[in-house]
């Protein structure tokens, strides 16, 4: 036992000895003043003293055991960390499978000749499937338990990775992405709940955060894998998409030996098994108090389920929870409308659009942005309790809007100096092509059927022509000087599809880096953190489910429309649109989001008692409350954050 623990035990035993001595003195005084016979008094006093000595010894040993138990509570069993890490592999797979597509798309669209619609489908199908399975995951968690759901998610991840690695056509790829999406949805609903239910109360927040870090870590790892396998001449995307099977198999095998959530077992009446698992998770710590607390909470929840109708109806008819629900769903909506998953899913494509010609360079630059996202997510964990939720979210979204404007301005600048089309060779097939109508590269680039064939004189583009792209491969023209890849490279010709040569491609990288520097600490985690706090206990599960559903819906909407939005509004127009959404979100948050830092969960409900548009503004003076006292009918300022009611 450590010196600190020994001191605690010694101090506690001294306190007990003093208390028992006081008790003996009181008993002696009572015996002396009773007026009983001397002999009887002596016997009584001796008996009392003997009894007190025995009680003192017994109580002392009990207190020593209690002190020892208190000391042992600081020693969390390593098994809890093992369970948390194996669970968080679901978050890692979530991040990997959503992040890997960024680099894989550059190779897939060349090898399988994917148009914009198919690229969007391969990205958004995973998100859409995840949204549907997340809804089903809530039901499965209740019926089957947390452990079977995590095993199911691992199986889906493994099956999806196998289908993707073996795919021979884009339809099979789409099927594999859907299967992976089903696994993501189940994991996203189950893993945080499982970790929260097995973690000790004093470690719960830290261990649940592991899942968030594993998601961003999975995205970064996926981008590194993309960079490594981009050097393969062919089929590099198979390894990128198939490698997710490795952590999925590890998680599956691990969970064959890991236990079910004790809370779910208590809910299903399997109390003995639950106590055994809870003891295993807590080591030598006493579990009776925690067990009783879990059981009481479950009983309260079951009472609430049958009372006063469906929870969502009660939320909508009770003004404070209705306002909280609007704020929570609004935060999730603006998180997606500010373009985060456009940046994460299409980062390599965006860099290529900006003029980065080499696929491998674009993929490695995308890995840099994923690393920045991971690092600044850690910064957000550090800042949240120092700055507060409101200030951090406002600063994050304001910086995000500025970064989007910089990103859009870079594309606008590139469009302003877009190379002129100087050659218009006749189409040997005598077919009318839309490519011949363009006078500048910018228009040619936005047409998915056209590409630019050109030469370079130092840094200047010369002898440029807009030519139809080959139907079998976007890496060459359908006819003319750039129709044979081997020949045109020997003749110092260049072929650009989906981008224009420009000296301003660095502006896109700067914009992406600034975007993630501002977004990752605040708008990344804060919508989830705030949603976990702003609902009362009876509405917390339903409120979080509704806000998560809004997040998934807008995630699908943005990822499914990005390339077509860029095609019709131009690249700079698309990012100016996202900047506009971010500005609207800034106004919404400023007016509607109160500060919840330092508030008890029971107090937060009162923050939404005012009208919606005043919830945030009323809190904008950093929680400074001015109190008054009444003195002979007059109000006098007393102090800040100090209340009195003196007449």
Coordinates of C-alpha atoms in Angstrom, one line a residue:
X1 CA 0.0 0.0 0.0
X2 CA 1.3 3.5 -0.8
X3 CA 2.3 6.0 1.9
X4 CA -0.6 8.2 1.0
X5 CA -3.1 5.3 1.4
X6 CA -1.5 4.3 4.7
X7 CA -1.8 7.9 6.0
X8 CA -5.5 7.9 5.0
X9 CA -6.2 4.6 6.9
X10 CA -4.2 5.8 9.9
X11 CA -6.1 9.2 10.0
X12 CA -9.5 7.4 9.7
X13 CA -8.7 5.0 12.5
X14 CA -7.6 7.9 14.8
X15 CA -10.9 9.6 14.1
X16 CA -12.8 6.4 15.0
X17 CA -10.8 6.0 18.2
X18 CA -11.6 9.6 19.3
X19 CA -15.3 9.0 18.6
X20 CA -15.4 5.8 20.6
X21 CA -13.6 7.4 23.5
X22 CA -16.2 10.2 23.5
X23 CA -18.9 7.5 23.5
X24 CA -17.3 5.7 26.5
X25 CA -17.1 9.0 28.5
X26 CA -20.8 9.6 27.8
X27 CA -21.6 6.1 29.0
X28 CA -19.5 6.5 32.1
X29 CA -21.1 9.8 33.0
X30 CA -24.5 8.3 32.5
X31 CA -23.7 5.4 34.8
X32 CA -22.2 7.6 37.5
X33 CA -25.3 9.9 37.6
X34 CA -27.9 7.1 37.6
X35 CA -27.9 6.7 41.4
X36 CA -27.7 2.9 41.2
X37 CA -25.8 0.7 43.7
X38 CA -22.0 0.9 43.7
X39 CA -21.5 -2.7 42.9
X40 CA -24.1 -2.7 40.1
X41 CA -22.6 0.5 38.8
X42 CA -19.2 -1.0 38.7
X43 CA -20.4 -4.1 36.9
X44 CA -22.3 -1.9 34.5
X45 CA -19.3 0.3 33.8
X46 CA -16.9 -2.6 33.4
X47 CA -19.4 -4.3 31.0
X48 CA -19.8 -1.1 29.0
X49 CA -16.1 -0.5 28.8
X50 CA -15.5 -4.1 27.6
X51 CA -18.3 -3.9 25.1
X52 CA -17.0 -0.5 23.8
X53 CA -13.5 -1.9 23.5
X54 CA -14.8 -4.8 21.4
X55 CA -17.0 -2.5 19.3
X56 CA -14.0 -0.2 18.8
X57 CA -11.9 -3.0 17.6
X58 CA -14.6 -4.3 15.3
X59 CA -15.4 -0.9 14.0
X60 CA -11.8 -0.1 13.5
X61 CA -11.2 -3.2 11.4
X62 CA -14.4 -2.4 9.4
X63 CA -13.2 1.2 8.7
X64 CA -9.8 -0.1 7.8
X65 CA -11.4 -2.4 5.2
X66 CA -13.5 0.6 4.0
X67 CA -10.4 2.7 3.6
X68 CA -8.7 -0.1 1.8
X69 CA -11.6 -0.4 -0.6
X70 CA -11.5 3.4 -1.1
X71 CA -7.8 3.1 -2.0
X72 CA -8.5 0.2 -4.4
X73 CA -11.1 2.3 -6.2
X74 CA -8.3 4.3 -7.8
X75 CA -7.0 1.1 -9.5
X76 CA -9.2 0.6 -12.6
X77 CA -8.8 -2.9 -14.0
X78 CA -6.9 -3.0 -17.3
X79 CA -9.7 -5.1 -18.7
X80 CA -11.9 -1.9 -18.9
X81 CA -9.3 -0.4 -21.2
X82 CA -9.1 -3.6 -23.3
X83 CA -12.8 -3.6 -23.8
X84 CA -12.9 0.1 -24.7
X85 CA -10.1 -0.2 -27.3
X86 CA -11.7 -3.3 -28.9
X87 CA -15.0 -1.4 -29.0
X88 CA -13.4 1.8 -30.5
X89 CA -12.2 -0.3 -33.4
X90 CA -15.7 0.2 -34.7
X91 CA -15.0 4.0 -34.7
X92 CA -11.7 3.4 -36.4
X93 CA -13.5 1.4 -39.1
X94 CA -16.1 4.2 -39.4
X95 CA -13.3 6.7 -40.0
X96 CA -11.4 4.4 -42.3
X97 CA -14.2 3.5 -44.6
X98 CA -15.5 7.1 -45.0
X99 CA -12.0 8.5 -45.4
X100 CA -10.5 5.9 -47.8
X101 CA -12.8 6.8 -50.6
X102 CA -11.1 10.2 -51.0
X103 CA -7.9 8.8 -52.6
X104 CA -9.5 5.7 -54.1
X105 CA -11.9 7.8 -56.2
X106 CA -9.0 9.3 -58.2
X107 CA -7.9 5.8 -59.2
X108 CA -11.4 4.4 -59.6
X109 CA -12.6 7.1 -62.0
X110 CA -9.7 6.5 -64.3
X111 CA -9.7 2.7 -64.2
X112 CA -13.5 2.2 -64.3
X113 CA -14.3 5.5 -66.2
X114 CA -16.7 6.8 -63.5
X115 CA -18.7 9.9 -64.3
X116 CA -19.7 12.4 -61.6
X117 CA -22.9 10.6 -60.8
X118 CA -21.2 7.3 -60.1
X119 CA -18.5 9.0 -58.0
X120 CA -21.3 10.6 -55.9
X121 CA -23.1 7.3 -55.6
X122 CA -20.0 5.5 -54.4
X123 CA -19.6 8.1 -51.7
X124 CA -23.2 8.8 -50.6
X125 CA -24.4 5.2 -50.8
X126 CA -22.2 4.4 -47.7
X127 CA -23.6 7.3 -45.8
X128 CA -27.2 6.5 -46.8
X129 CA -26.9 2.9 -45.8
X130 CA -25.4 4.0 -42.5
X131 CA -28.3 6.4 -41.8
X132 CA -30.8 3.5 -42.3
X133 CA -28.9 1.0 -40.3
X134 CA -28.4 3.5 -37.5
X135 CA -32.1 3.7 -37.1
X136 CA -32.4 -0.1 -37.1
X137 CA -29.3 -0.3 -34.8
X138 CA -31.3 1.3 -32.0
X139 CA -33.9 -1.4 -32.2
X140 CA -31.3 -4.2 -32.5
X141 CA -29.5 -2.8 -29.4
X142 CA -32.6 -3.1 -27.3
X143 CA -33.6 -6.6 -28.6
X144 CA -30.3 -8.4 -29.0
X145 CA -27.8 -6.5 -26.8
X146 CA -24.7 -4.4 -27.5
X147 CA -22.2 -7.3 -28.0
X148 CA -24.2 -9.1 -30.8
X149 CA -24.6 -5.7 -32.5
X150 CA -20.8 -5.0 -32.5
X151 CA -20.2 -8.6 -33.8
X152 CA -22.8 -7.9 -36.5
X153 CA -21.0 -4.6 -37.4
X154 CA -17.6 -6.4 -37.6
X155 CA -19.1 -9.0 -39.9
X156 CA -20.6 -6.4 -42.2
X157 CA -17.3 -4.5 -42.3
X158 CA -15.4 -7.7 -43.2
X159 CA -17.9 -8.8 -45.8
X160 CA -18.0 -5.3 -47.4
X161 CA -14.2 -5.1 -47.6
X162 CA -14.1 -8.5 -49.3
X163 CA -16.7 -7.5 -51.9
X164 CA -14.9 -4.2 -52.6
X165 CA -11.5 -5.8 -52.9
X166 CA -12.8 -8.4 -55.4
X167 CA -15.1 -6.1 -57.4
X168 CA -14.9 -6.2 -61.2
X169 CA -17.4 -3.5 -62.1
X170 CA -18.9 -0.4 -60.6
X171 CA -22.2 -2.1 -59.7
X172 CA -20.3 -4.6 -57.4
X173 CA -18.4 -1.7 -55.9
X174 CA -21.7 0.1 -55.1
X175 CA -23.0 -3.1 -53.4
X176 CA -19.8 -3.4 -51.3
X177 CA -20.1 0.3 -50.3
X178 CA -23.7 -0.3 -49.2
X179 CA -22.6 -3.3 -47.0
X180 CA -19.9 -1.2 -45.4
X181 CA -22.4 1.5 -44.8
X182 CA -24.7 -0.9 -42.9
X183 CA -21.8 -1.8 -40.7
X184 CA -20.9 1.9 -40.1
X185 CA -24.5 2.7 -39.0
X186 CA -24.7 -0.2 -36.5
X187 CA -21.3 0.6 -35.1
X188 CA -22.0 4.4 -34.7
X189 CA -25.1 3.6 -32.6
X190 CA -23.7 0.8 -30.5
X191 CA -20.0 1.6 -29.7
X192 CA -20.5 4.8 -27.7
X193 CA -23.4 3.3 -25.8
X194 CA -21.4 0.1 -24.9
X195 CA -18.3 2.0 -23.8
X196 CA -20.4 4.4 -21.6
X197 CA -22.1 1.4 -20.0
X198 CA -19.0 -0.6 -19.1
X199 CA -16.8 2.3 -18.1
X200 CA -16.4 3.4 -14.5
X201 CA -18.2 6.8 -13.8
X202 CA -14.9 8.7 -13.3
X203 CA -13.5 7.5 -16.6
X204 CA -16.6 7.5 -18.7
X205 CA -16.0 10.8 -20.5
X206 CA -12.4 10.0 -21.3
X207 CA -13.1 6.5 -22.6
X208 CA -16.1 7.6 -24.8
X209 CA -13.8 10.2 -26.3
X210 CA -11.5 7.3 -27.4
X211 CA -14.2 6.5 -30.0
X212 CA -14.1 10.0 -31.5
X213 CA -10.3 10.0 -31.7
X214 CA -10.4 6.6 -33.3
X215 CA -12.8 7.9 -36.0
X216 CA -10.4 10.8 -37.0
X217 CA -7.5 8.5 -36.6
X218 CA -9.1 6.0 -39.0
X219 CA -9.6 8.8 -41.5
X220 CA -5.9 9.8 -41.3
X221 CA -4.7 6.2 -41.5
X222 CA -6.9 5.6 -44.6
X223 CA -5.3 8.6 -46.3
X224 CA -1.8 7.2 -45.6
X225 CA -2.9 3.8 -47.0
X226 CA -4.2 5.7 -50.1
X227 CA -0.9 7.4 -50.5
X228 CA 1.1 4.1 -50.2
X229 CA -1.0 2.1 -52.7
X230 CA -1.3 4.9 -55.2
X231 CA 2.2 3.9 -56.5
X232 CA 0.8 0.6 -57.8
X233 CA 0.4 0.7 -61.6
X234 CA -3.0 -1.0 -61.4
X235 CA -5.6 -2.1 -58.8
X236 CA -4.2 0.0 -56.0
X237 CA -7.7 0.8 -55.0
X238 CA -8.4 -2.8 -54.2
X239 CA -5.9 -2.8 -51.4
X240 CA -7.1 0.6 -50.2
X241 CA -10.7 -0.6 -49.9
X242 CA -10.0 -4.2 -48.8
X243 CA -7.6 -3.5 -45.9
X244 CA -10.4 -2.5 -43.6
X245 CA -11.1 -6.2 -43.2
X246 CA -8.0 -6.6 -40.9
X247 CA -9.2 -4.4 -38.0
X248 CA -12.8 -5.8 -38.5
X249 CA -11.6 -9.4 -38.1
X250 CA -9.6 -8.4 -35.0
X251 CA -12.6 -6.7 -33.5
X252 CA -14.8 -9.7 -34.3
X253 CA -12.4 -12.2 -32.7
X254 CA -12.0 -10.0 -29.7
X255 CA -15.7 -9.7 -29.0
X256 CA -16.2 -13.4 -29.1
X257 CA -14.5 -13.3 -25.7
X258 CA -15.7 -10.0 -24.3
X259 CA -18.8 -9.6 -22.1
X260 CA -22.3 -8.1 -22.7
X261 CA -23.2 -4.7 -21.2
X262 CA -24.2 -5.1 -17.6
X263 CA -26.9 -2.5 -18.0
X264 CA -28.6 -4.4 -20.8
X265 CA -28.4 -7.6 -18.8
X266 CA -30.1 -5.9 -15.8
X267 CA -32.8 -4.5 -18.1
X268 CA -33.5 -8.1 -19.3
X269 CA -33.6 -9.5 -15.8
X270 CA -30.2 -11.4 -16.0
X271 CA -29.1 -9.8 -12.7
X272 CA -26.6 -12.5 -11.5
X273 CA -24.7 -12.4 -14.8
X274 CA -24.8 -8.6 -14.7
X275 CA -23.3 -8.5 -11.2
X276 CA -20.6 -10.9 -12.3
X277 CA -19.6 -8.8 -15.3
X278 CA -19.8 -5.6 -13.3
X279 CA -17.4 -7.1 -10.7
X280 CA -15.1 -8.1 -13.5
X281 CA -15.1 -4.5 -14.8
X282 CA -14.6 -2.9 -11.4
X283 CA -12.0 -5.2 -9.9
X284 CA -12.0 -5.1 -6.1
X285 CA -14.3 -2.1 -6.0
X286 CA -17.7 -2.4 -4.4
X287 CA -20.5 -2.6 -7.0
X288 CA -23.7 -2.6 -4.8
X289 CA -24.2 1.2 -5.1
X290 CA -23.6 1.3 -8.9
X291 CA -25.8 -1.8 -9.4
X292 CA -28.7 -0.3 -7.4
X293 CA -28.3 3.0 -9.3
X294 CA -28.5 1.2 -12.7
X295 CA -31.5 -0.8 -11.6
X296 CA -33.3 2.3 -10.3
X297 CA -32.6 4.3 -13.5
X298 CA -34.0 1.4 -15.6
X299 CA -37.1 1.3 -13.6
X300 CA -37.6 5.1 -13.9
X301 CA -37.1 4.9 -17.7
X302 CA -39.6 2.1 -18.0
X303 CA -42.2 4.2 -16.1
X304 CA -41.5 7.1 -18.4
X305 CA -42.0 5.1 -21.5
X306 CA -45.6 4.3 -20.7
X307 CA -46.5 7.8 -19.4
X308 CA -48.1 10.7 -21.2
X309 CA -47.8 9.4 -24.7
X310 CA -44.8 9.2 -27.1
X311 CA -41.7 11.1 -26.0
X312 CA -41.4 13.0 -29.3
X313 CA -44.9 14.4 -28.9
X314 CA -44.2 15.5 -25.3
X315 CA -41.0 17.1 -26.5
X316 CA -42.8 19.1 -29.2
X317 CA -45.6 20.2 -26.9
X318 CA -43.3 21.3 -24.0
X319 CA -41.7 24.7 -25.1
X320 CA -38.2 24.3 -23.5
X321 CA -37.6 20.8 -25.0
X322 CA -39.0 22.0 -28.3
X323 CA -36.5 24.9 -28.4
X324 CA -33.7 22.6 -27.3
X325 CA -34.6 20.1 -30.1
X326 CA -34.6 22.9 -32.7
X327 CA -31.1 24.1 -31.5
X328 CA -29.8 20.5 -31.4
X329 CA -31.0 19.6 -34.9
X330 CA -29.9 23.0 -36.2
X331 CA -26.4 22.5 -35.0
X332 CA -26.2 19.1 -36.8
X333 CA -27.7 20.6 -40.0
X334 CA -25.3 23.4 -40.2
X335 CA -22.4 21.1 -39.4
X336 CA -23.1 19.3 -42.7
X337 CA -24.2 22.3 -44.7
X338 CA -20.8 24.0 -44.0
X339 CA -19.3 21.3 -46.1
X340 CA -17.2 19.1 -43.8
X341 CA -17.9 15.8 -45.5
X342 CA -17.4 17.4 -48.9
X343 CA -13.9 18.2 -47.6
X344 CA -13.3 14.7 -46.1
X345 CA -14.8 12.6 -48.9
X346 CA -13.6 14.7 -51.8
X347 CA -10.4 16.3 -50.5
X348 CA -8.1 14.7 -53.1
X349 CA -10.6 15.5 -55.9
X350 CA -10.8 19.1 -54.7
X351 CA -7.0 19.4 -54.8
X352 CA -7.0 17.9 -58.3
X353 CA -9.7 20.3 -59.4
X354 CA -7.5 23.2 -58.2
X355 CA -4.7 22.2 -60.6
X356 CA -2.7 19.5 -58.8
X357 CA -1.9 17.3 -61.8
X358 CA -0.3 14.2 -60.2
X359 CA -2.7 11.8 -58.5
X360 CA -0.2 10.7 -56.0
X361 CA 0.6 14.2 -54.9
X362 CA -3.1 15.0 -54.5
X363 CA -3.6 11.9 -52.4
X364 CA -0.6 12.7 -50.1
X365 CA -1.8 16.3 -49.7
X366 CA -5.2 14.9 -48.7
X367 CA -3.4 12.8 -46.1
X368 CA -2.0 16.1 -44.7
X369 CA -5.5 17.5 -44.4
X370 CA -6.7 14.4 -42.6
X371 CA -3.7 14.6 -40.1
X372 CA -4.6 18.2 -39.4
X373 CA -8.2 17.2 -38.7
X374 CA -7.0 14.6 -36.2
X375 CA -4.6 16.9 -34.4
X376 CA -7.1 19.8 -34.1
X377 CA -9.8 17.4 -32.9
X378 CA -7.5 16.9 -29.9
X379 CA -7.2 20.7 -29.5
X380 CA -11.0 20.8 -29.3
X381 CA -11.0 18.3 -26.4
X382 CA -8.5 20.6 -24.6
X383 CA -10.4 23.8 -25.3
X384 CA -14.0 22.8 -24.6
X385 CA -13.9 23.2 -20.8
X386 CA -11.7 26.3 -21.0
X387 CA -13.6 28.4 -23.7
X388 CA -17.0 27.0 -23.2
X389 CA -19.4 25.4 -25.8
X390 CA -20.9 28.7 -27.1
X391 CA -17.7 30.6 -27.6
X392 CA -15.8 27.7 -29.1
X393 CA -18.7 26.9 -31.6
X394 CA -19.1 30.5 -32.7
X395 CA -15.3 31.0 -33.2
X396 CA -15.1 27.7 -35.0
X397 CA -17.9 28.4 -37.5
X398 CA -16.7 32.0 -38.1
X399 CA -13.3 30.7 -39.0
X400 CA -14.8 28.0 -41.1
X401 CA -16.8 30.6 -43.1
X402 CA -13.6 32.6 -43.7
X403 CA -11.7 29.5 -44.8
X404 CA -14.5 28.6 -47.3
X405 CA -14.3 32.1 -48.7
X406 CA -10.5 31.7 -49.2
X407 CA -11.1 28.3 -50.8
X408 CA -13.7 29.7 -53.2
X409 CA -11.6 32.8 -53.9
X410 CA -8.7 30.5 -54.9
X411 CA -10.9 28.7 -57.5
X412 CA -12.3 32.1 -58.7
X413 CA -8.7 33.4 -59.1
X414 CA -7.8 30.3 -61.1
X415 CA -10.9 30.8 -63.3
X416 CA -10.0 34.4 -64.0
X417 CA -6.6 33.4 -65.4
X418 CA -7.9 30.3 -67.1
X419 CA -5.9 29.5 -70.3
X420 CA -7.5 30.4 -73.6
X421 CA -8.4 27.7 -76.1
X422 CA -6.1 28.5 -79.1
X423 CA -6.6 25.4 -81.4
X424 CA -9.9 24.0 -82.6
X425 CA -9.1 20.9 -84.7
X426 CA -12.0 19.3 -86.6
X427 CA -13.7 16.2 -85.3
X428 CA -12.7 13.3 -87.7
X429 CA -16.0 11.6 -86.9
X430 CA -17.9 14.7 -88.0
X431 CA -20.0 14.5 -84.9
X432 CA -21.2 17.7 -83.2
X433 CA -19.3 18.0 -79.9
X434 CA -20.0 20.5 -77.1
X435 CA -16.3 20.7 -76.5
X436 CA -15.7 23.0 -79.5
X437 CA -17.9 25.8 -78.1
X438 CA -15.5 26.6 -75.2
X439 CA -13.1 29.5 -75.5
X440 CA -11.4 29.0 -72.1
X441 CA -10.1 26.0 -70.2
X442 CA -12.5 26.7 -67.2
X443 CA -15.6 25.9 -69.3
X444 CA -13.9 22.9 -70.8
X445 CA -13.0 21.6 -67.4
X446 CA -16.6 21.8 -66.1
X447 CA -17.9 19.7 -68.9
X448 CA -17.5 16.0 -67.9
X449 CA -17.3 14.9 -71.6
X450 CA -14.3 17.1 -72.4
X451 CA -10.6 17.5 -71.5
X452 CA -7.7 19.9 -72.4
X453 CA -4.8 18.9 -74.6
X454 CA -1.9 21.4 -74.4
X455 CA 1.8 22.2 -74.4
X456 CA 3.8 24.2 -71.9
X457 CA 6.3 27.0 -72.7
X458 CA 8.0 27.3 -69.3
X459 CA 4.9 28.1 -67.2
X460 CA 2.6 29.3 -70.0
X461 CA 0.0 27.1 -71.7
X462 CA 0.2 27.1 -75.5
X463 CA -1.4 25.2 -78.4
X464 CA -4.4 24.2 -76.2
X465 CA -7.5 22.5 -77.5
X466 CA -10.7 21.2 -75.9
X467 CA -11.2 17.6 -77.0
X468 CA -13.8 15.0 -76.2
X469 CA -12.6 12.5 -73.6
X470 CA -12.2 8.8 -74.5
X471 CA -15.2 6.7 -73.5
X472 CA -13.0 3.9 -72.0
X473 CA -10.6 6.1 -70.1
X474 CA -10.5 9.6 -68.9
X475 CA -6.7 9.6 -69.1
X476 CA -6.7 10.3 -72.8
X477 CA -8.7 12.1 -75.5
X478 CA -11.1 10.3 -77.9
X479 CA -9.1 11.5 -80.9
X480 CA -6.3 13.9 -81.9
X481 CA -2.9 14.6 -80.5
X482 CA -3.7 13.4 -77.0
X483 CA -5.5 10.2 -78.0
X484 CA -2.4 7.9 -77.5
X485 CA -0.9 8.3 -74.0
X486 CA 2.5 6.9 -74.9
X487 CA 2.9 9.1 -77.9
X488 CA 1.7 12.4 -76.5
X489 CA 4.0 12.1 -73.5
X490 CA 7.0 11.8 -75.8
X491 CA 5.9 14.9 -77.7
X492 CA 5.7 17.0 -74.5
X493 CA 1.9 17.2 -74.7
X494 CA -0.2 17.2 -71.6
X495 CA -3.8 16.0 -71.0
X496 CA -5.9 17.6 -68.3
X497 CA -9.2 16.2 -67.3
X498 CA -11.3 17.8 -64.6
X499 CA -8.8 20.5 -63.9
X500 CA -6.9 23.4 -65.5
X501 CA -3.2 24.1 -65.3
X502 CA -2.8 27.1 -63.0
X503 CA -0.2 28.7 -60.7
X504 CA -2.8 29.1 -58.0
X505 CA -3.4 25.5 -56.9
X506 CA -1.7 26.3 -53.5
X507 CA -4.8 28.4 -52.6
X508 CA -7.0 25.3 -52.4
X509 CA -4.5 23.5 -50.1
X510 CA -4.3 26.7 -47.9
X511 CA -8.1 26.9 -47.8
X512 CA -8.5 23.2 -46.9
X513 CA -5.9 23.4 -44.1
X514 CA -7.5 26.6 -42.6
X515 CA -11.0 25.0 -42.9
X516 CA -9.9 22.0 -40.8
X517 CA -7.9 24.1 -38.3
X518 CA -11.1 26.0 -37.5
X519 CA -13.7 23.3 -38.0
X520 CA -12.1 20.4 -36.2
X521 CA -11.9 21.9 -32.6
X522 CA -15.5 23.3 -32.6
X523 CA -18.0 22.5 -35.2
X524 CA -16.7 18.9 -35.4
X525 CA -17.4 17.7 -31.8
X526 CA -19.6 20.5 -30.4
X527 CA -22.9 19.5 -32.0
X528 CA -22.6 16.0 -30.5
X529 CA -21.4 17.4 -27.1
X530 CA -24.2 20.0 -26.9
X531 CA -26.9 17.5 -27.9
X532 CA -25.8 15.2 -25.1
X533 CA -26.4 18.0 -22.6
X534 CA -29.4 20.1 -23.6
X535 CA -32.2 17.6 -23.1
X536 CA -33.8 16.5 -19.8
X537 CA -33.3 12.9 -18.8
X538 CA -36.7 11.7 -20.1
X539 CA -36.1 13.3 -23.6
X540 CA -32.3 12.6 -23.9
X541 CA -32.4 9.4 -26.0
X542 CA -35.1 10.7 -28.4
X543 CA -33.5 14.1 -28.7
X544 CA -30.1 12.6 -29.6
X545 CA -31.8 10.2 -32.1
X546 CA -33.6 13.0 -33.9
X547 CA -30.5 15.2 -34.1
X548 CA -28.4 12.3 -35.3
X549 CA -31.0 11.6 -38.0
X550 CA -30.8 15.2 -39.2
X551 CA -27.0 14.9 -39.4
X552 CA -27.2 11.7 -41.5
X553 CA -29.8 13.2 -43.9
X554 CA -27.8 16.3 -44.6
X555 CA -24.6 14.3 -44.8
X556 CA -26.2 12.2 -47.7
X557 CA -27.6 15.4 -49.3
X558 CA -24.3 17.2 -49.4
X559 CA -22.1 14.2 -50.5
X560 CA -24.6 13.2 -53.2
X561 CA -24.8 16.6 -54.8
X562 CA -21.2 18.1 -54.5
X563 CA -19.9 17.2 -57.9
X564 CA -23.0 18.3 -59.7
X565 CA -23.2 21.5 -57.7
X566 CA -19.6 22.2 -58.7
X567 CA -20.5 21.4 -62.3
X568 CA -23.5 23.8 -62.4
X569 CA -22.4 26.6 -60.1
X570 CA -18.6 26.3 -60.9
X571 CA -16.1 25.2 -58.2
X572 CA -15.9 28.6 -56.7
X573 CA -19.7 28.9 -56.7
X574 CA -20.1 25.7 -54.7
X575 CA -17.7 26.9 -52.0
X576 CA -19.3 30.3 -51.8
X577 CA -22.6 28.5 -51.3
X578 CA -21.2 26.5 -48.4
X579 CA -19.7 29.8 -47.0
X580 CA -23.2 31.3 -47.2
X581 CA -24.7 28.3 -45.2
X582 CA -21.9 28.7 -42.6
X583 CA -22.8 32.4 -42.2
X584 CA -26.5 31.5 -41.7
X585 CA -25.4 28.9 -39.1
X586 CA -23.3 31.6 -37.3
X587 CA -26.4 33.9 -37.0
X588 CA -28.5 30.9 -35.8
X589 CA -25.9 29.9 -33.1
X590 CA -25.4 33.5 -31.9
X591 CA -29.1 34.0 -31.4
X592 CA -30.2 30.5 -30.2
X593 CA -27.3 28.6 -28.4
X594 CA -26.9 29.3 -24.7
X595 CA -23.7 28.5 -22.8
X596 CA -23.9 25.1 -21.0
X597 CA -20.4 25.1 -19.6
X598 CA -20.4 24.5 -15.9
X599 CA -24.2 24.0 -15.7
X600 CA -25.7 21.0 -14.1
X601 CA -27.8 18.9 -16.4
X602 CA -30.8 19.7 -14.3
X603 CA -30.2 23.4 -14.7
X604 CA -29.9 23.4 -18.5
X605 CA -33.6 23.0 -19.1
X606 CA -34.1 26.5 -17.7
X607 CA -31.9 28.0 -20.4
X608 CA -34.6 27.3 -23.0
X609 CA -37.5 28.9 -21.1
X610 CA -37.2 32.2 -23.1
X611 CA -38.2 32.6 -26.7
X612 CA -35.9 30.7 -29.2
X613 CA -34.3 33.8 -30.8
X614 CA -33.3 35.1 -27.3
X615 CA -31.9 31.9 -25.8
X616 CA -28.3 32.5 -26.9
X617 CA -28.3 36.3 -26.8
X618 CA -29.4 36.3 -23.2
X619 CA -26.3 34.3 -22.3
X620 CA -23.9 36.5 -24.3
X621 CA -22.5 38.3 -21.3
X622 CA -20.5 35.2 -20.2
X623 CA -22.9 34.1 -17.5
X624 CA -22.8 37.3 -15.5
X625 CA -25.9 37.5 -13.3
X626 CA -26.8 40.7 -11.5
X627 CA -28.7 40.2 -8.3
X628 CA -30.6 42.7 -6.1
X629 CA -31.6 43.0 -2.5
X630 CA -34.8 44.6 -1.3
X631 CA -34.2 47.3 1.4
X632 CA -37.3 49.1 2.5
X633 CA -39.0 48.6 -0.9
X634 CA -36.0 49.8 -3.0
X635 CA -33.7 47.7 -5.2
X636 CA -30.0 47.9 -4.7
X637 CA -27.3 46.2 -6.6
X638 CA -25.6 43.6 -4.4
X639 CA -23.0 41.7 -6.4
X640 CA -22.5 39.4 -9.4
X641 CA -23.3 35.8 -9.1
X642 CA -24.4 36.2 -5.5
X643 CA -28.0 36.2 -4.4
X644 CA -29.7 37.4 -1.3
X645 CA -33.2 38.3 -0.2
X646 CA -32.7 40.6 2.8
X647 CA -35.7 42.8 3.7

